[in-house]
């Protein structure tokens, strides 16, 4: 049972344009959401997070939007750069729990 | 920022042997460390949660006698894959949790069992 779903396995975007990565979750107890970026043969690196009390969090070119009623979040990267090409994992955790549940990942390719 | 060092980055071993993977938090103390496994084109699957000084908590379906976890200090957790078989070949990643830094991941270990 996949509690965190990333339905798009891959995404290609032209350099300079916006990349939008989507994530859906089924567990209503999740209240903290994270995005990680992963290059091949490396561990994931933290990108940005959002608490359920917010609907938007911005950090430079990266913005995460959370729609609690739809159990949906998205990561926007603008403008996209070739160095952003990586696999992006959406993750979620419940309040009081350190355990994080990951989605399957979306491979982003930014074309120069 | 927080750094988690994971070694080795790659290991090839013969079927039936055991392999130990180390995960160290370099500049912070991690009371809790997590071990993940990633299959090709699959999500990061949590294998176990390791708390310093106590037994690890394994996720359903993970054999604790096969994947031995030791968290002897606040900066070191080890995962030992015992009697490895080719189906154990995978990418193993650790992460450490700290209240100030949140989750920090190691660089991962590519295990190949031949």
PDB file of C-alpha atoms in Angstrom:
ATOM      1  CA  UNK A   1       0.000   0.000   0.000  1.00  0.00           C
ATOM      2  CA  UNK A   2       1.728   3.121  -1.254  1.00  0.00           C
ATOM      3  CA  UNK A   3       0.903   5.917   1.182  1.00  0.00           C
ATOM      4  CA  UNK A   4       2.924   8.472  -0.749  1.00  0.00           C
ATOM      5  CA  UNK A   5       2.395   8.427  -4.481  1.00  0.00           C
ATOM      6  CA  UNK A   6       4.337  10.062  -7.236  1.00  0.00           C
ATOM      7  CA  UNK A   7       2.469   9.068 -10.334  1.00  0.00           C
ATOM      8  CA  UNK A   8       4.840  10.578 -12.863  1.00  0.00           C
ATOM      9  CA  UNK A   9       7.985   8.488 -13.107  1.00  0.00           C
ATOM     10  CA  UNK A  10       9.705  11.051 -15.273  1.00  0.00           C
ATOM     11  CA  UNK A  11       9.463  14.636 -16.457  1.00  0.00           C
ATOM     12  CA  UNK A  12      11.359  16.597 -19.092  1.00  0.00           C
ATOM     13  CA  UNK A  13      11.488  20.361 -19.006  1.00  0.00           C
ATOM     14  CA  UNK A  14      13.326  22.953 -21.046  1.00  0.00           C
ATOM     15  CA  UNK A  15      15.937  24.989 -19.236  1.00  0.00           C
ATOM     16  CA  UNK A  16      14.482  28.210 -17.889  1.00  0.00           C
ATOM     17  CA  UNK A  17      10.938  26.890 -17.740  1.00  0.00           C
ATOM     18  CA  UNK A  18       9.030  25.756 -14.682  1.00  0.00           C
ATOM     19  CA  UNK A  19       9.228  22.184 -13.407  1.00  0.00           C
ATOM     20  CA  UNK A  20       6.234  20.933 -11.453  1.00  0.00           C
ATOM     21  CA  UNK A  21       6.533  17.672  -9.575  1.00  0.00           C
ATOM     22  CA  UNK A  22       3.423  16.254  -7.998  1.00  0.00           C
ATOM     23  CA  UNK A  23       2.817  14.062  -5.007  1.00  0.00           C
ATOM     24  CA  UNK A  24      -0.325  12.585  -3.460  1.00  0.00           C
ATOM     25  CA  UNK A  25      -0.733  10.924  -0.100  1.00  0.00           C
ATOM     26  CA  UNK A  26      -3.377   8.776   1.476  1.00  0.00           C
ATOM     27  CA  UNK A  27      -2.538   8.881   5.174  1.00  0.00           C
ATOM     28  CA  UNK A  28      -4.467  11.732   6.788  1.00  0.00           C
ATOM     29  CA  UNK A  29      -2.148  11.534   9.798  1.00  0.00           C
ATOM     30  CA  UNK A  30       0.772  12.873   7.798  1.00  0.00           C
ATOM     31  CA  UNK A  31       1.498  16.388   8.861  1.00  0.00           C
ATOM     32  CA  UNK A  32       5.014  17.076   7.675  1.00  0.00           C
ATOM     33  CA  UNK A  33       6.164  16.785   4.094  1.00  0.00           C
ATOM     34  CA  UNK A  34       9.591  16.838   2.554  1.00  0.00           C
ATOM     35  CA  UNK A  35      11.181  16.824  -0.841  1.00  0.00           C
ATOM     36  CA  UNK A  36      14.530  15.197  -1.469  1.00  0.00           C
ATOM     37  CA  UNK A  37      16.769  15.297  -4.492  1.00  0.00           C
ATOM     38  CA  UNK A  38      18.881  12.313  -5.426  1.00  0.00           C
ATOM     39  CA  UNK A  39      21.649  11.886  -7.943  1.00  0.00           C
ATOM     40  CA  UNK A  40      22.612   8.388  -9.157  1.00  0.00           C
ATOM     41  CA  UNK A  41      24.685   6.368  -6.668  1.00  0.00           C
ATOM     42  CA  UNK A  42      24.287   9.048  -3.995  1.00  0.00           C
ATOM     43  CA  UNK A  43      22.092   9.406  -0.961  1.00  0.00           C
ATOM     44  CA  UNK A  44      19.130  11.783  -1.058  1.00  0.00           C
ATOM     45  CA  UNK A  45      19.697  15.369  -0.046  1.00  0.00           C
ATOM     46  CA  UNK A  46      17.075  17.460   1.640  1.00  0.00           C
ATOM     47  CA  UNK A  47      15.539  20.128  -0.553  1.00  0.00           C
ATOM     48  CA  UNK A  48      12.551  21.721   1.105  1.00  0.00           C
ATOM     49  CA  UNK A  49       9.801  20.863   3.551  1.00  0.00           C
ATOM     50  CA  UNK A  50       6.379  22.048   4.600  1.00  0.00           C
ATOM     51  CA  UNK A  51       4.316  21.638   7.697  1.00  0.00           C
ATOM     52  CA  UNK A  52       0.616  20.935   7.463  1.00  0.00           C
ATOM     53  CA  UNK A  53      -0.169  24.274   9.066  1.00  0.00           C
ATOM     54  CA  UNK A  54       1.095  25.983   5.928  1.00  0.00           C
ATOM     55  CA  UNK A  55       0.025  25.790   2.325  1.00  0.00           C
ATOM     56  CA  UNK A  56       3.184  27.180   0.781  1.00  0.00           C
ATOM     57  CA  UNK A  57       6.876  27.281   1.519  1.00  0.00           C
ATOM     58  CA  UNK A  58       9.433  28.969  -0.658  1.00  0.00           C
ATOM     59  CA  UNK A  59      13.208  28.683  -0.769  1.00  0.00           C
ATOM     60  CA  UNK A  60      14.888  30.386  -3.681  1.00  0.00           C
ATOM     61  CA  UNK A  61      13.882  28.671  -6.900  1.00  0.00           C
ATOM     62  CA  UNK A  62      11.989  25.971  -5.029  1.00  0.00           C
ATOM     63  CA  UNK A  63       8.439  26.288  -3.790  1.00  0.00           C
ATOM     64  CA  UNK A  64       6.319  23.585  -2.252  1.00  0.00           C
ATOM     65  CA  UNK A  65       2.544  23.848  -2.221  1.00  0.00           C
ATOM     66  CA  UNK A  66       0.325  21.793   0.036  1.00  0.00           C
ATOM     67  CA  UNK A  67      -3.367  21.150  -0.469  1.00  0.00           C
ATOM     68  CA  UNK A  68      -4.494  19.252   2.604  1.00  0.00           C
ATOM     69  CA  UNK A  69      -8.067  18.742   1.506  1.00  0.00           C
ATOM     70  CA  UNK A  70      -6.877  17.103  -1.697  1.00  0.00           C
ATOM     71  CA  UNK A  71      -3.976  15.363   0.046  1.00  0.00           C
ATOM     72  CA  UNK A  72      -1.741  16.721  -2.630  1.00  0.00           C
ATOM     73  CA  UNK A  73       1.519  18.576  -2.707  1.00  0.00           C
ATOM     74  CA  UNK A  74       3.691  19.848  -5.484  1.00  0.00           C
ATOM     75  CA  UNK A  75       7.211  21.092  -5.906  1.00  0.00           C
ATOM     76  CA  UNK A  76       7.804  23.964  -8.306  1.00  0.00           C
ATOM     77  CA  UNK A  77      11.247  24.730  -9.624  1.00  0.00           C
ATOM     78  CA  UNK A  78      11.596  27.955 -11.499  1.00  0.00           C
ATOM     79  CA  UNK A  79      13.621  28.626 -13.498  1.00  0.00           C
ATOM     80  CA  UNK A  80      14.735  25.062 -14.087  1.00  0.00           C
ATOM     81  CA  UNK A  81      18.438  24.492 -14.615  1.00  0.00           C
ATOM     82  CA  UNK A  82      20.309  21.502 -16.090  1.00  0.00           C
ATOM     83  CA  UNK A  83      21.842  20.876 -12.662  1.00  0.00           C
ATOM     84  CA  UNK A  84      18.352  20.221 -11.344  1.00  0.00           C
ATOM     85  CA  UNK A  85      18.265  16.992 -13.332  1.00  0.00           C
ATOM     86  CA  UNK A  86      17.885  14.293 -10.688  1.00  0.00           C
ATOM     87  CA  UNK A  87      15.317  12.055  -9.060  1.00  0.00           C
ATOM     88  CA  UNK A  88      13.002  13.895  -6.685  1.00  0.00           C
ATOM     89  CA  UNK A  89      11.416  12.043  -3.815  1.00  0.00           C
ATOM     90  CA  UNK A  90       8.359  13.232  -1.984  1.00  0.00           C
ATOM     91  CA  UNK A  91       8.223  12.114   1.648  1.00  0.00           C
ATOM     92  CA  UNK A  92       5.878  12.461   4.589  1.00  0.00           C
ATOM     93  CA  UNK A  93       5.809  11.835   8.303  1.00  0.00           C
ATOM     94  CA  UNK A  94       3.269  11.814  11.093  1.00  0.00           C
ATOM     95  CA  UNK A  95       3.368  14.127  14.073  1.00  0.00           C
ATOM     96  CA  UNK A  96       5.566  12.768  16.821  1.00  0.00           C
ATOM     97  CA  UNK A  97       7.072  10.097  14.591  1.00  0.00           C
ATOM     98  CA  UNK A  98      10.499  10.268  13.058  1.00  0.00           C
ATOM     99  CA  UNK A  99       9.721   7.637  10.468  1.00  0.00           C
ATOM    100  CA  UNK A 100       9.501   9.034   6.971  1.00  0.00           C
ATOM    101  CA  UNK A 101       7.574   7.414   4.152  1.00  0.00           C
ATOM    102  CA  UNK A 102       8.896   8.000   0.652  1.00  0.00           C
ATOM    103  CA  UNK A 103       7.255   8.086  -2.716  1.00  0.00           C
ATOM    104  CA  UNK A 104       8.737   6.224  -5.649  1.00  0.00           C
ATOM    105  CA  UNK A 105      10.406   9.311  -7.064  1.00  0.00           C
ATOM    106  CA  UNK A 106      10.154  11.358 -10.237  1.00  0.00           C
ATOM    107  CA  UNK A 107      13.111  11.637 -12.544  1.00  0.00           C
ATOM    108  CA  UNK A 108      13.467  15.190 -13.760  1.00  0.00           C
ATOM    109  CA  UNK A 109      15.467  15.996 -16.829  1.00  0.00           C
ATOM    110  CA  UNK A 110      16.147  19.627 -17.605  1.00  0.00           C
ATOM    111  CA  UNK A 111      17.121  20.047 -21.217  1.00  0.00           C
ATOM    112  CA  UNK A 112      19.617  22.803 -22.007  1.00  0.00           C
TER     113      UNK A 112
ATOM    114  CA  UNK B   1      25.485  21.569   8.141  1.00  0.00           C
ATOM    115  CA  UNK B   2      25.052  18.025   9.303  1.00  0.00           C
ATOM    116  CA  UNK B   3      27.056  15.321   7.575  1.00  0.00           C
ATOM    117  CA  UNK B   4      26.473  11.595   7.624  1.00  0.00           C
ATOM    118  CA  UNK B   5      29.293   9.421   6.391  1.00  0.00           C
ATOM    119  CA  UNK B   6      28.428   5.988   5.054  1.00  0.00           C
ATOM    120  CA  UNK B   7      31.008   3.334   4.191  1.00  0.00           C
ATOM    121  CA  UNK B   8      31.722   1.533   2.035  1.00  0.00           C
ATOM    122  CA  UNK B   9      30.176   3.187  -0.998  1.00  0.00           C
ATOM    123  CA  UNK B  10      30.433  -0.009  -3.001  1.00  0.00           C
ATOM    124  CA  UNK B  11      31.017  -3.587  -1.999  1.00  0.00           C
ATOM    125  CA  UNK B  12      31.027  -6.846  -3.889  1.00  0.00           C
ATOM    126  CA  UNK B  13      30.885 -10.012  -1.866  1.00  0.00           C
ATOM    127  CA  UNK B  14      30.466 -13.704  -2.436  1.00  0.00           C
ATOM    128  CA  UNK B  15      27.210 -15.417  -1.690  1.00  0.00           C
ATOM    129  CA  UNK B  16      27.139 -16.714   1.868  1.00  0.00           C
ATOM    130  CA  UNK B  17      29.446 -14.104   3.335  1.00  0.00           C
ATOM    131  CA  UNK B  18      28.521 -11.195   5.579  1.00  0.00           C
ATOM    132  CA  UNK B  19      28.941  -7.520   4.871  1.00  0.00           C
ATOM    133  CA  UNK B  20      29.017  -4.659   7.337  1.00  0.00           C
ATOM    134  CA  UNK B  21      27.960  -1.132   6.405  1.00  0.00           C
ATOM    135  CA  UNK B  22      28.791   1.777   8.681  1.00  0.00           C
ATOM    136  CA  UNK B  23      26.894   5.003   9.133  1.00  0.00           C
ATOM    137  CA  UNK B  24      28.462   7.834  11.124  1.00  0.00           C
ATOM    138  CA  UNK B  25      27.136  11.246  12.036  1.00  0.00           C
ATOM    139  CA  UNK B  26      30.196  13.466  11.841  1.00  0.00           C
ATOM    140  CA  UNK B  27      29.247  16.671  13.563  1.00  0.00           C
ATOM    141  CA  UNK B  28      26.175  15.856  15.536  1.00  0.00           C
ATOM    142  CA  UNK B  29      24.831  13.159  17.755  1.00  0.00           C
ATOM    143  CA  UNK B  30      22.051  11.071  16.331  1.00  0.00           C
ATOM    144  CA  UNK B  31      19.894   9.269  18.826  1.00  0.00           C
ATOM    145  CA  UNK B  32      17.973   7.758  15.960  1.00  0.00           C
ATOM    146  CA  UNK B  33      19.256   6.388  12.686  1.00  0.00           C
ATOM    147  CA  UNK B  34      17.298   4.801   9.883  1.00  0.00           C
ATOM    148  CA  UNK B  35      18.276   2.183   7.351  1.00  0.00           C
ATOM    149  CA  UNK B  36      16.682   2.158   3.912  1.00  0.00           C
ATOM    150  CA  UNK B  37      16.924  -0.067   0.921  1.00  0.00           C
ATOM    151  CA  UNK B  38      16.238   0.995  -2.610  1.00  0.00           C
ATOM    152  CA  UNK B  39      15.406  -1.383  -5.421  1.00  0.00           C
ATOM    153  CA  UNK B  40      15.702  -0.221  -9.016  1.00  0.00           C
ATOM    154  CA  UNK B  41      12.840   2.065  -9.961  1.00  0.00           C
ATOM    155  CA  UNK B  42      11.379   1.694  -6.490  1.00  0.00           C
ATOM    156  CA  UNK B  43      10.934   3.924  -3.510  1.00  0.00           C
ATOM    157  CA  UNK B  44      13.279   4.077  -0.569  1.00  0.00           C
ATOM    158  CA  UNK B  45      11.970   1.369   1.700  1.00  0.00           C
ATOM    159  CA  UNK B  46      12.544   1.774   5.400  1.00  0.00           C
ATOM    160  CA  UNK B  47      14.099  -1.369   6.796  1.00  0.00           C
ATOM    161  CA  UNK B  48      14.584  -0.483  10.424  1.00  0.00           C
ATOM    162  CA  UNK B  49      14.840   2.298  12.958  1.00  0.00           C
ATOM    163  CA  UNK B  50      17.889   2.211  15.160  1.00  0.00           C
ATOM    164  CA  UNK B  51      17.981   3.893  18.546  1.00  0.00           C
ATOM    165  CA  UNK B  52      21.225   4.309  20.425  1.00  0.00           C
ATOM    166  CA  UNK B  53      21.622   1.746  23.154  1.00  0.00           C
ATOM    167  CA  UNK B  54      18.534  -0.248  22.346  1.00  0.00           C
ATOM    168  CA  UNK B  55      17.365  -2.846  19.890  1.00  0.00           C
ATOM    169  CA  UNK B  56      16.420  -1.772  16.427  1.00  0.00           C
ATOM    170  CA  UNK B  57      12.799  -1.709  15.347  1.00  0.00           C
ATOM    171  CA  UNK B  58      12.336  -3.570  12.109  1.00  0.00           C
ATOM    172  CA  UNK B  59       9.662  -2.941   9.521  1.00  0.00           C
ATOM    173  CA  UNK B  60       7.291  -5.690   8.591  1.00  0.00           C
ATOM    174  CA  UNK B  61       8.846  -8.207   6.250  1.00  0.00           C
ATOM    175  CA  UNK B  62      12.450  -7.354   7.137  1.00  0.00           C
ATOM    176  CA  UNK B  63      14.362 -10.283   8.633  1.00  0.00           C
ATOM    177  CA  UNK B  64      16.106  -9.029  11.751  1.00  0.00           C
ATOM    178  CA  UNK B  65      18.406 -12.046  11.871  1.00  0.00           C
ATOM    179  CA  UNK B  66      19.570 -11.336   8.363  1.00  0.00           C
ATOM    180  CA  UNK B  67      19.950  -7.591   8.664  1.00  0.00           C
ATOM    181  CA  UNK B  68      21.696  -6.999  11.972  1.00  0.00           C
ATOM    182  CA  UNK B  69      21.674  -3.436  13.187  1.00  0.00           C
ATOM    183  CA  UNK B  70      23.853  -2.107  15.961  1.00  0.00           C
ATOM    184  CA  UNK B  71      23.714   1.443  17.269  1.00  0.00           C
ATOM    185  CA  UNK B  72      26.407   1.359  19.887  1.00  0.00           C
ATOM    186  CA  UNK B  73      27.043   5.072  20.127  1.00  0.00           C
ATOM    187  CA  UNK B  74      25.369   8.364  19.327  1.00  0.00           C
ATOM    188  CA  UNK B  75      27.462   8.715  16.193  1.00  0.00           C
ATOM    189  CA  UNK B  76      27.640   5.210  14.775  1.00  0.00           C
ATOM    190  CA  UNK B  77      25.150   2.678  13.504  1.00  0.00           C
ATOM    191  CA  UNK B  78      26.055  -0.426  11.549  1.00  0.00           C
ATOM    192  CA  UNK B  79      24.059  -2.692   9.299  1.00  0.00           C
ATOM    193  CA  UNK B  80      25.390  -6.195   8.762  1.00  0.00           C
ATOM    194  CA  UNK B  81      23.927  -8.247   5.955  1.00  0.00           C
ATOM    195  CA  UNK B  82      24.510 -11.815   7.074  1.00  0.00           C
ATOM    196  CA  UNK B  83      24.838 -14.785   4.748  1.00  0.00           C
ATOM    197  CA  UNK B  84      24.280 -12.531   1.785  1.00  0.00           C
ATOM    198  CA  UNK B  85      22.550 -13.830  -1.324  1.00  0.00           C
ATOM    199  CA  UNK B  86      22.232 -12.291  -4.779  1.00  0.00           C
ATOM    200  CA  UNK B  87      18.716 -11.091  -3.960  1.00  0.00           C
ATOM    201  CA  UNK B  88      20.229  -8.923  -1.222  1.00  0.00           C
ATOM    202  CA  UNK B  89      22.005  -6.911  -3.896  1.00  0.00           C
ATOM    203  CA  UNK B  90      20.662  -3.406  -3.580  1.00  0.00           C
ATOM    204  CA  UNK B  91      21.409   0.169  -2.657  1.00  0.00           C
ATOM    205  CA  UNK B  92      21.382   0.669   1.096  1.00  0.00           C
ATOM    206  CA  UNK B  93      21.105   4.138   2.605  1.00  0.00           C
ATOM    207  CA  UNK B  94      21.243   5.303   6.183  1.00  0.00           C
ATOM    208  CA  UNK B  95      19.915   8.500   7.622  1.00  0.00           C
ATOM    209  CA  UNK B  96      20.348  10.161  10.960  1.00  0.00           C
ATOM    210  CA  UNK B  97      17.808  12.310  12.693  1.00  0.00           C
ATOM    211  CA  UNK B  98      18.645  15.279  14.803  1.00  0.00           C
ATOM    212  CA  UNK B  99      16.208  17.764  16.257  1.00  0.00           C
ATOM    213  CA  UNK B 100      18.153  20.670  14.868  1.00  0.00           C
ATOM    214  CA  UNK B 101      19.146  19.293  11.464  1.00  0.00           C
ATOM    215  CA  UNK B 102      16.222  17.030  10.737  1.00  0.00           C
ATOM    216  CA  UNK B 103      17.049  14.069   8.513  1.00  0.00           C
ATOM    217  CA  UNK B 104      20.463  13.761   6.957  1.00  0.00           C
ATOM    218  CA  UNK B 105      21.244  10.918   4.596  1.00  0.00           C
ATOM    219  CA  UNK B 106      24.430   9.049   3.979  1.00  0.00           C
ATOM    220  CA  UNK B 107      25.729   8.668   0.448  1.00  0.00           C
ATOM    221  CA  UNK B 108      24.570   5.073   0.206  1.00  0.00           C
ATOM    222  CA  UNK B 109      26.193   1.692  -0.297  1.00  0.00           C
ATOM    223  CA  UNK B 110      25.843  -0.333  -3.467  1.00  0.00           C
ATOM    224  CA  UNK B 111      25.956  -3.990  -2.459  1.00  0.00           C
ATOM    225  CA  UNK B 112      26.462  -6.620  -5.114  1.00  0.00           C
ATOM    226  CA  UNK B 113      26.364 -10.264  -4.077  1.00  0.00           C
ATOM    227  CA  UNK B 114      27.851 -12.659  -6.605  1.00  0.00           C
TER     228      UNK B 114
END
